[in-house]
mmCIF file of C-alpha atoms in Angstrom:
data_model
loop_
_atom_site.group_PDB
_atom_site.id
_atom_site.type_symbol
_atom_site.label_atom_id
_atom_site.label_comp_id
_atom_site.label_asym_id
_atom_site.label_seq_id
_atom_site.Cartn_x
_atom_site.Cartn_y
_atom_site.Cartn_z
ATOM 1 C CA ILE A 183 -57.230 68.541 -27.389
ATOM 2 C CA GLU A 184 -60.796 68.373 -26.021
ATOM 3 C CA PRO A 185 -62.222 64.833 -25.753
ATOM 4 C CA SER A 186 -65.975 64.788 -26.274
ATOM 5 C CA HIS A 187 -68.213 64.368 -23.227
ATOM 6 C CA PHE A 188 -70.826 62.569 -25.302
ATOM 7 C CA ALA A 189 -69.325 60.151 -27.840
ATOM 8 C CA ASP A 190 -66.531 57.594 -27.658
ATOM 9 C CA GLY A 191 -63.851 58.290 -30.231
ATOM 10 C CA ALA A 192 -64.855 61.933 -30.658
ATOM 11 C CA ALA A 193 -62.638 64.914 -29.874
ATOM 12 C CA TYR A 194 -61.869 68.498 -30.842
ATOM 13 C CA VAL A 195 -58.400 69.903 -31.533
ATOM 14 C CA ALA A 196 -57.384 73.564 -31.734
ATOM 15 C CA THR A 197 -54.019 74.407 -33.283
ATOM 16 C CA SER A 198 -52.243 77.740 -33.607
ATOM 17 C CA GLY A 199 -49.631 78.377 -36.281
ATOM 18 C CA TYR A 200 -49.017 82.067 -35.635
ATOM 19 C CA ARG A 201 -45.347 81.447 -34.765
ATOM 20 C CA THR A 202 -44.805 80.294 -38.346
ATOM 21 C CA GLY A 203 -46.867 83.070 -39.906
ATOM 22 C CA ASP A 204 -50.118 81.099 -40.202
ATOM 23 C CA ASP A 205 -52.897 83.154 -38.590
ATOM 24 C CA ARG A 206 -55.825 81.015 -39.743
ATOM 25 C CA PRO A 207 -58.296 79.838 -37.074
ATOM 26 C CA VAL A 208 -58.040 76.049 -36.921
ATOM 27 C CA ILE A 209 -60.476 73.842 -34.995
ATOM 28 C CA VAL A 210 -61.087 70.298 -36.188
ATOM 29 C CA ARG A 211 -63.276 67.455 -34.950
ATOM 30 C CA THR A 212 -62.987 63.697 -35.229
ATOM 31 C CA THR A 213 -65.670 61.125 -34.493
ATOM 32 C CA ASP A 214 -63.632 58.015 -35.334
ATOM 33 C CA LEU A 215 -60.554 58.147 -33.086
ATOM 34 C CA GLY A 216 -58.651 60.417 -35.458
ATOM 35 C CA LYS A 217 -59.049 58.500 -38.717
ATOM 36 C CA THR A 218 -60.840 61.444 -40.298
ATOM 37 C CA TRP A 219 -61.166 65.101 -39.377
ATOM 38 C CA GLU A 220 -63.495 67.960 -40.315
ATOM 39 C CA SER A 221 -63.157 71.688 -39.717
ATOM 40 C CA VAL A 222 -65.526 73.326 -37.241
ATOM 41 C CA ALA A 223 -63.871 76.758 -37.406
ATOM 42 C CA GLY A 224 -66.930 77.979 -39.285
ATOM 43 C CA ASP A 225 -67.004 81.765 -39.596
ATOM 44 C CA LEU A 226 -64.369 82.591 -36.977
ATOM 45 C CA PRO A 227 -62.368 85.710 -37.996
ATOM 46 C CA SER A 228 -59.796 84.757 -40.612
ATOM 47 C CA GLY A 229 -56.859 86.421 -38.845
ATOM 48 C CA GLY A 230 -57.468 85.045 -35.363
ATOM 49 C CA PRO A 231 -55.476 81.943 -34.360
ATOM 50 C CA VAL A 232 -57.194 79.653 -31.844
ATOM 51 C CA GLU A 233 -55.477 78.600 -28.615
ATOM 52 C CA VAL A 234 -58.186 76.464 -26.973
ATOM 53 C CA VAL A 235 -61.540 74.836 -27.690
ATOM 54 C CA ARG A 236 -63.976 73.494 -25.080
ATOM 55 C CA GLU A 237 -67.159 71.472 -25.419
ATOM 56 C CA ASP A 238 -69.931 72.208 -22.930
ATOM 57 C CA PRO A 239 -70.439 69.165 -20.658
ATOM 58 C CA VAL A 240 -74.256 69.372 -20.886
ATOM 59 C CA ASN A 241 -75.088 70.648 -24.381
ATOM 60 C CA PRO A 242 -73.051 68.955 -27.149
ATOM 61 C CA ARG A 243 -73.887 71.740 -29.612
ATOM 62 C CA LEU A 244 -72.330 74.444 -27.425
ATOM 63 C CA LEU A 245 -68.623 75.108 -28.005
ATOM 64 C CA TYR A 246 -66.249 77.792 -26.747
ATOM 65 C CA ALA A 247 -63.095 78.966 -28.526
ATOM 66 C CA GLY A 248 -60.282 81.081 -27.109
ATOM 67 C CA THR A 249 -58.690 83.087 -29.925
ATOM 68 C CA HIS A 250 -56.072 85.823 -30.191
ATOM 69 C CA PHE A 251 -58.907 88.364 -30.311
ATOM 70 C CA GLY A 252 -61.182 87.217 -27.516
ATOM 71 C CA LEU A 253 -63.699 84.557 -26.602
ATOM 72 C CA PHE A 254 -66.180 83.058 -29.060
ATOM 73 C CA ALA A 255 -69.129 80.697 -28.659
ATOM 74 C CA SER A 256 -70.913 78.441 -31.126
ATOM 75 C CA PHE A 257 -74.465 77.232 -30.554
ATOM 76 C CA ASP A 258 -74.485 74.839 -33.525
ATOM 77 C CA GLN A 259 -71.354 72.726 -32.985
ATOM 78 C CA GLY A 260 -69.011 74.996 -34.902
ATOM 79 C CA SER A 261 -70.942 76.052 -37.998
ATOM 80 C CA HIS A 262 -71.298 79.636 -36.780
ATOM 81 C CA TRP A 263 -69.481 81.573 -34.052
ATOM 82 C CA VAL A 264 -70.284 84.758 -32.121
ATOM 83 C CA ARG A 265 -67.939 86.852 -30.025
ATOM 84 C CA ILE A 266 -68.684 87.152 -26.296
ATOM 85 C CA GLY A 267 -68.642 90.929 -26.028
ATOM 86 C CA ASP A 268 -67.878 91.448 -22.335
ATOM 87 C CA VAL A 269 -64.524 89.646 -22.583
ATOM 88 C CA PRO A 270 -61.634 91.946 -23.622
ATOM 89 C CA PRO A 271 -60.386 91.332 -27.194
ATOM 90 C CA VAL A 272 -57.132 89.777 -26.026
ATOM 91 C CA ARG A 273 -55.639 86.336 -26.447
ATOM 92 C CA VAL A 274 -57.513 83.661 -24.507
ATOM 93 C CA ASP A 275 -55.117 80.868 -23.560
ATOM 94 C CA ASP A 276 -57.420 78.537 -21.624
ATOM 95 C CA ILE A 277 -61.084 78.005 -20.741
ATOM 96 C CA GLN A 278 -62.586 75.905 -17.962
ATOM 97 C CA ILE A 279 -66.257 75.314 -17.127
ATOM 98 C CA HIS A 280 -66.908 75.113 -13.384
ATOM 99 C CA PRO A 281 -68.668 71.779 -12.722
ATOM 100 C CA ARG A 282 -70.850 73.114 -9.880
ATOM 101 C CA THR A 283 -71.728 76.690 -10.833
ATOM 102 C CA SER A 284 -71.443 76.425 -14.648
ATOM 103 C CA ASP A 285 -69.353 79.615 -14.598
ATOM 104 C CA LEU A 286 -66.882 80.023 -17.451
ATOM 105 C CA VAL A 287 -63.328 80.662 -16.206
ATOM 106 C CA ILE A 288 -61.116 82.337 -18.801
ATOM 107 C CA ALA A 289 -57.324 82.712 -18.712
ATOM 108 C CA THR A 290 -56.076 85.541 -20.916
ATOM 109 C CA HIS A 291 -52.640 86.642 -22.084
ATOM 110 C CA GLY A 292 -52.178 90.074 -20.537
ATOM 111 C CA ARG A 293 -55.564 90.669 -18.856
ATOM 112 C CA SER A 294 -55.394 88.056 -16.069
ATOM 113 C CA LEU A 295 -58.410 85.848 -15.318
ATOM 114 C CA ALA A 296 -62.062 86.535 -16.045
ATOM 115 C CA ILE A 297 -65.223 84.683 -15.055
ATOM 116 C CA LEU A 298 -68.453 84.662 -17.016
ATOM 117 C CA ASP A 299 -71.107 83.856 -14.426
ATOM 118 C CA ASP A 300 -73.782 81.215 -15.070
ATOM 119 C CA THR A 301 -73.524 79.899 -18.625
ATOM 120 C CA VAL A 302 -76.743 77.874 -18.285
ATOM 121 C CA PRO A 303 -78.594 80.382 -20.529
ATOM 122 C CA PHE A 304 -76.105 79.566 -23.294
ATOM 123 C CA ARG A 305 -76.939 75.881 -22.835
ATOM 124 C CA GLU A 306 -80.641 76.634 -23.123
ATOM 125 C CA PHE A 307 -80.300 78.857 -26.200
ATOM 126 C CA THR A 308 -81.839 77.272 -29.304
ATOM 127 C CA GLY A 309 -82.966 78.344 -32.747
ATOM 128 C CA GLU A 310 -86.527 78.436 -31.462
ATOM 129 C CA ILE A 311 -85.563 80.888 -28.711
ATOM 130 C CA ALA A 312 -83.491 82.963 -31.144
ATOM 131 C CA ALA A 313 -86.599 83.433 -33.304
ATOM 132 C CA LYS A 314 -88.641 84.854 -30.413
ATOM 133 C CA PRO A 315 -88.833 88.627 -29.840
ATOM 134 C CA ALA A 316 -87.487 88.092 -26.310
ATOM 135 C CA HIS A 317 -86.866 85.344 -23.764
ATOM 136 C CA LEU A 318 -86.083 85.047 -20.052
ATOM 137 C CA PHE A 319 -83.821 82.101 -19.246
ATOM 138 C CA SER A 320 -83.999 79.936 -16.143
ATOM 139 C CA VAL A 321 -82.816 81.654 -12.958
ATOM 140 C CA ARG A 322 -80.397 79.918 -10.627
ATOM 141 C CA PRO A 323 -81.061 79.976 -6.857
ATOM 142 C CA ALA A 324 -79.703 82.928 -4.907
ATOM 143 C CA SER A 325 -78.470 83.350 -1.346
ATOM 144 C CA GLY A 326 -78.758 86.520 0.708
ATOM 145 C CA PHE A 327 -76.494 87.553 3.573
ATOM 146 C CA TYR A 328 -75.688 90.509 5.813
ATOM 147 C CA LEU A 329 -72.163 91.620 6.714
ATOM 148 C CA GLN A 330 -71.331 91.220 10.395
ATOM 149 C CA PRO A 331 -69.818 94.162 12.348
ATOM 150 C CA GLY A 332 -66.200 94.784 11.392
ATOM 151 C CA PHE A 333 -66.576 93.238 7.945
ATOM 152 C CA VAL A 334 -67.299 95.772 5.236
ATOM 153 C CA ASP A 335 -67.068 95.776 1.468
ATOM 154 C CA SER A 336 -63.943 97.929 1.494
ATOM 155 C CA ASN A 337 -61.831 95.336 3.348
ATOM 156 C CA GLY A 338 -59.044 94.066 1.169
ATOM 157 C CA LYS A 339 -59.353 96.655 -1.569
ATOM 158 C CA GLY A 340 -55.787 97.719 -0.926
ATOM 159 C CA VAL A 341 -54.856 94.626 -2.928
ATOM 160 C CA TYR A 342 -55.324 94.877 -6.695
ATOM 161 C CA ARG A 343 -58.135 92.603 -7.782
ATOM 162 C CA GLY A 344 -61.020 92.356 -10.183
ATOM 163 C CA GLN A 345 -64.647 93.066 -9.432
ATOM 164 C CA ASN A 346 -66.720 90.360 -7.771
ATOM 165 C CA PRO A 347 -70.159 89.566 -9.173
ATOM 166 C CA PRO A 348 -73.018 91.548 -7.643
ATOM 167 C CA ASP A 349 -74.928 89.936 -4.785
ATOM 168 C CA GLY A 350 -78.448 88.705 -5.383
ATOM 169 C CA VAL A 351 -80.273 87.280 -8.391
ATOM 170 C CA LEU A 352 -78.956 87.298 -11.950
ATOM 171 C CA PHE A 353 -81.502 87.469 -14.787
ATOM 172 C CA THR A 354 -80.442 86.721 -18.372
ATOM 173 C CA VAL A 355 -82.618 87.980 -21.224
ATOM 174 C CA TRP A 356 -82.451 87.436 -24.982
ATOM 175 C CA VAL A 357 -83.749 90.160 -27.333
ATOM 176 C CA ARG A 358 -83.916 89.390 -31.056
ATOM 177 C CA GLU A 359 -83.861 92.947 -32.408
ATOM 178 C CA PHE A 360 -84.165 96.559 -31.317
ATOM 179 C CA THR A 361 -87.793 97.707 -31.169
ATOM 180 C CA GLY A 362 -87.602 100.679 -28.804
ATOM 181 C CA ASP A 363 -89.171 98.639 -25.997
ATOM 182 C CA GLU A 364 -87.550 98.315 -22.575
ATOM 183 C CA ILE A 365 -86.734 95.058 -20.836
ATOM 184 C CA LYS A 366 -88.973 94.891 -17.767
ATOM 185 C CA ILE A 367 -88.848 92.225 -15.068
ATOM 186 C CA ALA A 368 -91.438 92.064 -12.289
ATOM 187 C CA VAL A 369 -90.603 89.897 -9.260
ATOM 188 C CA THR A 370 -93.398 88.538 -7.074
ATOM 189 C CA LYS A 371 -93.661 86.221 -4.097
ATOM 190 C CA SER A 372 -95.288 82.811 -4.515
ATOM 191 C CA THR A 373 -98.471 84.452 -3.189
ATOM 192 C CA GLY A 374 -98.435 86.939 -6.067
ATOM 193 C CA GLN A 375 -97.425 89.915 -3.919
ATOM 194 C CA PRO A 376 -95.165 92.317 -5.878
ATOM 195 C CA VAL A 377 -91.607 92.601 -4.579
ATOM 196 C CA ALA A 378 -89.442 94.342 -7.173
ATOM 197 C CA ASN A 379 -89.532 95.900 -10.634
ATOM 198 C CA LEU A 380 -86.418 96.079 -12.813
ATOM 199 C CA LYS A 381 -85.794 97.802 -16.143
ATOM 200 C CA ALA A 382 -83.031 97.831 -18.760
ATOM 201 C CA PRO A 383 -82.617 99.054 -22.349
ATOM 202 C CA GLY A 384 -83.888 96.563 -24.928
ATOM 203 C CA ALA A 385 -80.539 96.037 -26.650
ATOM 204 C CA PRO A 386 -80.354 93.137 -29.149
ATOM 205 C CA GLY A 387 -78.600 89.991 -27.977
ATOM 206 C CA PHE A 388 -78.038 88.813 -24.409
ATOM 207 C CA SER A 389 -78.598 91.249 -21.530
ATOM 208 C CA ARG A 390 -78.276 90.769 -17.792
ATOM 209 C CA LEU A 391 -80.059 92.411 -14.887
ATOM 210 C CA THR A 392 -79.326 91.918 -11.200
ATOM 211 C CA TRP A 393 -81.651 92.197 -8.217
ATOM 212 C CA ASP A 394 -80.189 92.775 -4.744
ATOM 213 C CA LEU A 395 -82.982 90.830 -2.953
ATOM 214 C CA ARG A 396 -84.511 94.029 -1.585
ATOM 215 C CA PRO A 397 -87.925 95.504 -2.442
ATOM 216 C CA THR A 398 -87.638 98.293 -5.002
ATOM 217 C CA LYS A 399 -88.756 101.791 -4.036
ATOM 218 C CA ASP A 400 -91.759 101.823 -6.374
ATOM 219 C CA VAL A 401 -93.154 98.647 -4.795
ATOM 220 C CA ILE A 402 -92.672 100.001 -1.259
ATOM 221 C CA ALA A 403 -94.359 103.272 -2.243
ATOM 222 C CA GLU A 404 -97.391 101.514 -3.746
ATOM 223 C CA TYR A 405 -97.827 98.488 -1.509
ATOM 224 C CA GLY A 406 -95.933 99.404 1.650
ATOM 225 C CA GLY A 407 -93.378 97.097 3.190
ATOM 226 C CA ASP A 408 -90.634 96.587 5.728
ATOM 227 C CA ASP A 409 -87.390 98.427 6.224
ATOM 228 C CA PRO A 410 -85.901 98.766 2.700
ATOM 229 C CA ARG A 411 -82.557 97.604 4.104
ATOM 230 C CA LEU A 412 -84.073 94.184 4.785
ATOM 231 C CA LEU A 413 -83.644 91.380 2.309
ATOM 232 C CA VAL A 414 -86.727 89.518 1.188
ATOM 233 C CA PRO A 415 -87.494 86.329 3.154
ATOM 234 C CA ALA A 416 -86.378 82.922 1.952
ATOM 235 C CA GLY A 417 -88.786 81.197 -0.385
ATOM 236 C CA ASP A 418 -89.914 80.761 -3.967
ATOM 237 C CA TYR A 419 -90.335 83.742 -6.272
ATOM 238 C CA THR A 420 -91.536 84.374 -9.815
ATOM 239 C CA ALA A 421 -89.898 86.670 -12.357
ATOM 240 C CA GLU A 422 -91.970 87.834 -15.329
ATOM 241 C CA LEU A 423 -90.279 89.387 -18.348
ATOM 242 C CA THR A 424 -92.239 91.924 -20.370
ATOM 243 C CA PHE A 425 -90.834 93.105 -23.702
ATOM 244 C CA GLY A 426 -93.452 94.749 -25.877
ATOM 245 C CA THR A 427 -96.232 92.165 -26.070
ATOM 246 C CA THR A 428 -93.927 89.257 -25.159
ATOM 247 C CA LYS A 429 -94.194 87.851 -21.642
ATOM 248 C CA VAL A 430 -92.121 85.010 -20.142
ATOM 249 C CA LYS A 431 -92.147 83.688 -16.562
ATOM 250 C CA GLN A 432 -89.503 81.820 -14.567
ATOM 251 C CA THR A 433 -89.546 80.691 -10.934
ATOM 252 C CA PHE A 434 -86.523 80.650 -8.635
ATOM 253 C CA HIS A 435 -85.608 80.126 -4.985
ATOM 254 C CA VAL A 436 -83.971 82.451 -2.461
ATOM 255 C CA ASP A 437 -82.106 81.137 0.593
ATOM 256 C CA LEU A 438 -81.590 83.410 3.590
ATOM 257 C CA ALA A 439 -80.584 82.677 7.177
ATOM 258 C CA GLU A 440 -83.678 83.283 9.288
ATOM 259 C CA GLY A 441 -83.563 85.792 12.145
ATOM 260 C CA ILE A 442 -80.638 87.810 10.807
ATOM 261 C CA SER A 443 -81.200 91.397 9.745
ATOM 262 C CA PRO A 444 -79.429 94.788 9.841
ATOM 263 C CA ARG A 445 -81.196 95.455 13.150
ATOM 264 C CA ASP A 446 -79.280 92.579 14.756
ATOM 265 C CA HIS A 447 -75.966 94.463 14.656
#
Protein backbone atom coordinates (compact mmCIF):
# COMPACT_ATOMS: atom_id res chain seq x y z
CA ILE A 1 0.00 0.00 0.00
CA GLU A 2 1.41 3.40 -1.02
CA PRO A 3 -0.45 6.40 0.47
CA SER A 4 -0.37 9.39 -1.84
CA HIS A 5 1.98 12.27 -1.01
CA PHE A 6 -0.40 14.77 -2.58
CA ALA A 7 -4.06 14.04 -1.82
CA ASP A 8 -5.92 13.02 1.32
CA GLY A 9 -7.79 9.78 0.84
CA ALA A 10 -5.67 8.71 -2.13
CA ALA A 11 -3.48 5.61 -2.24
CA TYR A 12 -2.04 2.95 -4.53
CA VAL A 13 -2.13 -0.80 -3.90
CA ALA A 14 -0.10 -3.49 -5.65
CA THR A 15 -1.19 -7.11 -5.24
CA SER A 16 0.44 -10.31 -6.46
CA GLY A 17 -1.53 -13.50 -7.01
CA TYR A 18 1.22 -15.65 -8.49
CA ARG A 19 1.00 -18.16 -5.62
CA THR A 20 -2.53 -18.99 -6.75
CA GLY A 21 -1.68 -19.06 -10.45
CA ASP A 22 -2.73 -15.47 -11.21
CA ASP A 23 0.17 -13.75 -12.99
CA ARG A 24 -1.67 -10.57 -13.99
CA PRO A 25 -0.06 -7.23 -13.05
CA VAL A 26 -2.38 -5.54 -10.56
CA ILE A 27 -1.99 -1.93 -9.42
CA VAL A 28 -5.07 0.00 -8.35
CA ARG A 29 -5.64 3.54 -7.11
CA THR A 30 -8.28 5.08 -4.88
CA THR A 31 -8.99 8.76 -4.36
CA ASP A 32 -11.88 8.38 -1.90
CA LEU A 33 -10.49 6.36 1.02
CA GLY A 34 -11.11 3.03 -0.70
CA LYS A 35 -14.76 3.44 -1.70
CA THR A 36 -13.85 3.06 -5.37
CA TRP A 37 -10.79 1.78 -7.18
CA GLU A 38 -9.38 2.06 -10.70
CA SER A 39 -6.60 0.10 -12.39
CA VAL A 40 -3.36 1.92 -13.18
CA ALA A 41 -1.53 -1.18 -14.43
CA GLY A 42 -1.77 0.25 -17.93
CA ASP A 43 0.40 -1.63 -20.41
CA LEU A 44 2.57 -3.52 -17.92
CA PRO A 45 3.51 -6.99 -19.30
CA SER A 46 0.57 -9.35 -18.89
CA GLY A 47 2.58 -12.13 -17.24
CA GLY A 48 4.44 -10.03 -14.69
CA PRO A 49 2.97 -9.89 -11.17
CA VAL A 50 3.66 -6.67 -9.24
CA GLU A 51 5.22 -6.72 -5.77
CA VAL A 52 5.47 -2.99 -5.00
CA VAL A 53 4.34 0.40 -6.27
CA ARG A 54 5.80 3.77 -5.25
CA GLU A 55 4.68 7.32 -5.97
CA ASP A 56 7.41 9.92 -6.44
CA PRO A 57 7.27 12.44 -3.55
CA VAL A 58 7.74 15.44 -5.88
CA ASN A 59 6.00 14.58 -9.16
CA PRO A 60 2.55 12.99 -8.69
CA ARG A 61 2.55 11.66 -12.26
CA LEU A 62 5.73 9.62 -11.73
CA LEU A 63 5.21 6.06 -10.46
CA TYR A 64 7.56 3.11 -10.03
CA ALA A 65 6.53 -0.56 -10.07
CA GLY A 66 8.58 -3.56 -8.97
CA THR A 67 7.50 -6.61 -10.97
CA HIS A 68 8.68 -10.20 -11.33
CA PHE A 69 10.58 -9.13 -14.46
CA GLY A 70 12.28 -5.93 -13.35
CA LEU A 71 11.63 -2.30 -12.59
CA PHE A 72 9.13 -0.15 -14.50
CA ALA A 73 8.33 3.56 -14.45
CA SER A 74 5.26 5.49 -15.53
CA PHE A 75 5.40 9.19 -16.40
CA ASP A 76 1.62 9.59 -16.74
CA GLN A 77 0.27 8.18 -13.47
CA GLY A 78 -0.06 4.61 -14.69
CA SER A 79 -1.49 4.87 -18.19
CA HIS A 80 1.76 3.73 -19.80
CA TRP A 81 4.83 1.99 -18.36
CA VAL A 82 8.43 1.60 -19.55
CA ARG A 83 11.04 -0.81 -18.29
CA ILE A 84 14.17 0.65 -16.66
CA GLY A 85 16.76 -1.17 -18.73
CA ASP A 86 19.80 -1.08 -16.44
CA VAL A 87 18.03 -3.05 -13.69
CA PRO A 88 18.31 -6.85 -14.11
CA PRO A 89 15.04 -8.53 -15.18
CA VAL A 90 14.51 -10.16 -11.80
CA ARG A 91 11.80 -9.82 -9.19
CA VAL A 92 11.83 -6.43 -7.46
CA ASP A 93 10.46 -6.80 -3.94
CA ASP A 94 10.76 -3.23 -2.65
CA ILE A 95 11.58 0.31 -3.80
CA GLN A 96 12.56 3.32 -1.71
CA ILE A 97 13.31 6.88 -2.86
CA HIS A 98 16.12 8.51 -0.88
CA PRO A 99 14.74 11.79 0.55
CA ARG A 100 18.04 13.69 0.25
CA THR A 101 19.70 12.41 -2.92
CA SER A 102 16.59 11.29 -4.87
CA ASP A 103 18.38 8.00 -5.61
CA LEU A 104 16.14 5.00 -6.20
CA VAL A 105 17.02 2.07 -3.91
CA ILE A 106 15.81 -1.28 -5.25
CA ALA A 107 15.61 -4.59 -3.36
CA THR A 108 15.57 -7.60 -5.68
CA HIS A 109 14.92 -11.30 -5.16
CA GLY A 110 18.21 -12.96 -6.04
CA ARG A 111 20.32 -10.00 -7.24
CA SER A 112 20.76 -8.11 -3.94
CA LEU A 113 20.33 -4.33 -3.81
CA ALA A 114 20.70 -1.83 -6.63
CA ILE A 115 20.70 1.97 -6.66
CA LEU A 116 19.62 4.14 -9.56
CA ASP A 117 21.43 7.42 -8.98
CA ASP A 118 19.62 10.77 -9.24
CA THR A 119 16.05 10.26 -10.42
CA VAL A 120 15.45 14.01 -10.76
CA PRO A 121 15.58 13.72 -14.59
CA PHE A 122 12.62 11.33 -14.39
CA ARG A 123 10.74 13.95 -12.37
CA GLU A 124 11.49 16.57 -15.00
CA PHE A 125 10.52 14.38 -17.96
CA THR A 126 7.35 15.62 -19.69
CA GLY A 127 5.56 15.11 -22.97
CA GLU A 128 7.07 18.36 -24.20
CA ILE A 129 10.60 17.09 -23.51
CA ALA A 130 9.79 13.70 -25.06
CA ALA A 131 8.85 15.48 -28.31
CA LYS A 132 12.23 17.24 -28.55
CA PRO A 133 15.08 15.70 -30.57
CA ALA A 134 17.25 15.78 -27.43
CA HIS A 135 17.36 17.29 -23.95
CA LEU A 136 19.90 17.77 -21.15
CA PHE A 137 18.34 17.55 -17.69
CA SER A 138 19.35 19.59 -14.66
CA VAL A 139 22.71 18.61 -13.15
CA ARG A 140 23.06 18.07 -9.43
CA PRO A 141 26.05 19.59 -7.59
CA ALA A 142 29.23 17.53 -7.46
CA SER A 143 32.04 17.25 -4.93
CA GLY A 144 35.66 16.47 -5.76
CA PHE A 145 38.19 14.85 -3.45
CA TYR A 146 41.67 13.32 -3.45
CA LEU A 147 42.59 10.09 -1.67
CA GLN A 148 45.03 10.57 1.20
CA PRO A 149 48.18 8.39 1.42
CA GLY A 150 47.37 4.83 2.44
CA PHE A 151 43.81 4.98 1.12
CA VAL A 152 43.46 3.62 -2.38
CA ASP A 153 40.56 2.43 -4.49
CA SER A 154 41.53 -1.22 -4.07
CA ASN A 155 41.02 -1.20 -0.28
CA GLY A 156 38.18 -3.47 0.70
CA LYS A 157 37.78 -5.21 -2.63
CA GLY A 158 38.47 -8.52 -0.95
CA VAL A 159 34.86 -8.30 0.22
CA TYR A 160 32.22 -9.04 -2.42
CA ARG A 161 30.32 -5.88 -3.23
CA GLY A 162 28.72 -4.00 -6.07
CA GLN A 163 30.22 -1.14 -8.02
CA ASN A 164 30.04 2.35 -6.54
CA PRO A 165 28.93 5.22 -8.76
CA PRO A 166 31.73 7.03 -10.59
CA ASP A 167 33.14 10.16 -8.97
CA GLY A 168 32.37 13.53 -10.50
CA VAL A 169 29.42 14.94 -12.42
CA LEU A 170 26.54 12.90 -13.83
CA PHE A 171 24.83 14.17 -16.99
CA THR A 172 21.49 12.71 -18.09
CA VAL A 173 20.41 13.14 -21.71
CA TRP A 174 17.18 12.27 -23.52
CA VAL A 175 17.29 11.39 -27.24
CA ARG A 176 13.99 10.92 -29.07
CA GLU A 177 15.21 8.77 -31.97
CA PHE A 178 18.37 7.53 -33.64
CA THR A 179 19.70 10.02 -36.20
CA GLY A 180 23.36 9.03 -36.47
CA ASP A 181 24.41 12.07 -34.44
CA GLU A 182 26.59 11.80 -31.35
CA ILE A 183 25.74 13.18 -27.93
CA LYS A 184 28.27 15.93 -27.23
CA ILE A 185 28.61 17.86 -23.98
CA ALA A 186 30.97 20.82 -23.64
CA VAL A 187 31.79 22.00 -20.10
CA THR A 188 32.96 25.56 -19.51
CA LYS A 189 33.79 27.71 -16.51
CA SER A 190 31.52 30.62 -15.61
CA THR A 191 34.00 32.81 -17.53
CA GLY A 192 33.38 30.79 -20.69
CA GLN A 193 36.77 29.06 -20.65
CA PRO A 194 36.51 25.49 -22.02
CA VAL A 195 37.20 22.74 -19.49
CA ALA A 196 36.05 19.40 -20.89
CA ASN A 197 34.41 17.79 -23.91
CA LEU A 198 32.45 14.54 -23.62
CA LYS A 199 30.93 12.30 -26.28
CA ALA A 200 28.59 9.30 -26.35
CA PRO A 201 26.58 7.40 -28.98
CA GLY A 202 23.20 9.00 -29.71
CA ALA A 203 21.11 6.02 -28.60
CA PRO A 204 17.35 6.63 -28.25
CA GLY A 205 16.01 7.03 -24.73
CA PHE A 206 17.90 8.09 -21.61
CA SER A 207 21.71 8.12 -21.66
CA ARG A 208 24.21 9.08 -18.99
CA LEU A 209 27.70 10.52 -19.21
CA THR A 210 30.10 11.13 -16.34
CA TRP A 211 32.85 13.72 -16.00
CA ASP A 212 35.67 13.14 -13.50
CA LEU A 213 36.17 16.89 -12.79
CA ARG A 214 39.44 16.95 -14.72
CA PRO A 215 40.18 18.83 -17.96
CA THR A 216 39.97 16.54 -20.98
CA LYS A 217 43.07 16.00 -23.10
CA ASP A 218 41.71 17.86 -26.13
CA VAL A 219 41.08 21.00 -24.06
CA ILE A 220 44.57 20.87 -22.51
CA ALA A 221 46.12 20.40 -25.96
CA GLU A 222 44.26 23.38 -27.45
CA TYR A 223 44.10 25.82 -24.55
CA GLY A 224 46.84 24.64 -22.20
CA GLY A 225 46.21 24.06 -18.53
CA ASP A 226 47.45 22.71 -15.23
CA ASP A 227 48.56 19.24 -14.28
CA PRO A 228 45.90 16.91 -15.76
CA ARG A 229 45.79 15.08 -12.42
CA LEU A 230 44.33 18.20 -10.80
CA LEU A 231 40.61 18.56 -10.36
CA VAL A 232 38.99 21.74 -11.59
CA PRO A 233 38.56 24.46 -8.94
CA ALA A 234 35.33 24.89 -7.01
CA GLY A 235 32.78 27.12 -8.67
CA ASP A 236 29.93 27.32 -11.15
CA TYR A 237 30.12 25.59 -14.52
CA THR A 238 27.98 25.34 -17.64
CA ALA A 239 27.29 22.18 -19.63
CA GLU A 240 26.04 22.54 -23.21
CA LEU A 241 24.51 19.57 -25.00
CA THR A 242 24.84 19.41 -28.77
CA PHE A 243 22.86 16.78 -30.69
CA GLY A 244 22.60 17.57 -34.38
CA THR A 245 21.18 21.10 -34.46
CA THR A 246 19.72 20.85 -30.93
CA LYS A 247 21.54 22.70 -28.16
CA VAL A 248 20.61 22.77 -24.45
CA LYS A 249 22.50 24.39 -21.56
CA GLN A 250 22.48 23.65 -17.83
CA THR A 251 24.53 25.20 -15.03
CA PHE A 252 25.85 23.32 -12.00
CA HIS A 253 28.18 23.79 -9.04
CA VAL A 254 31.36 21.96 -8.04
CA ASP A 255 32.60 21.86 -4.44
CA LEU A 256 36.25 21.11 -3.74
CA ALA A 257 38.39 21.59 -0.63
CA GLU A 258 40.79 24.42 -1.42
CA GLY A 259 44.54 23.85 -1.17
CA ILE A 260 44.41 20.08 -1.57
CA SER A 261 45.96 18.50 -4.65
CA PRO A 262 47.95 15.39 -5.65
CA ARG A 263 51.13 17.40 -5.05
CA ASP A 264 50.27 17.65 -1.34
CA HIS A 265 50.95 13.95 -0.73
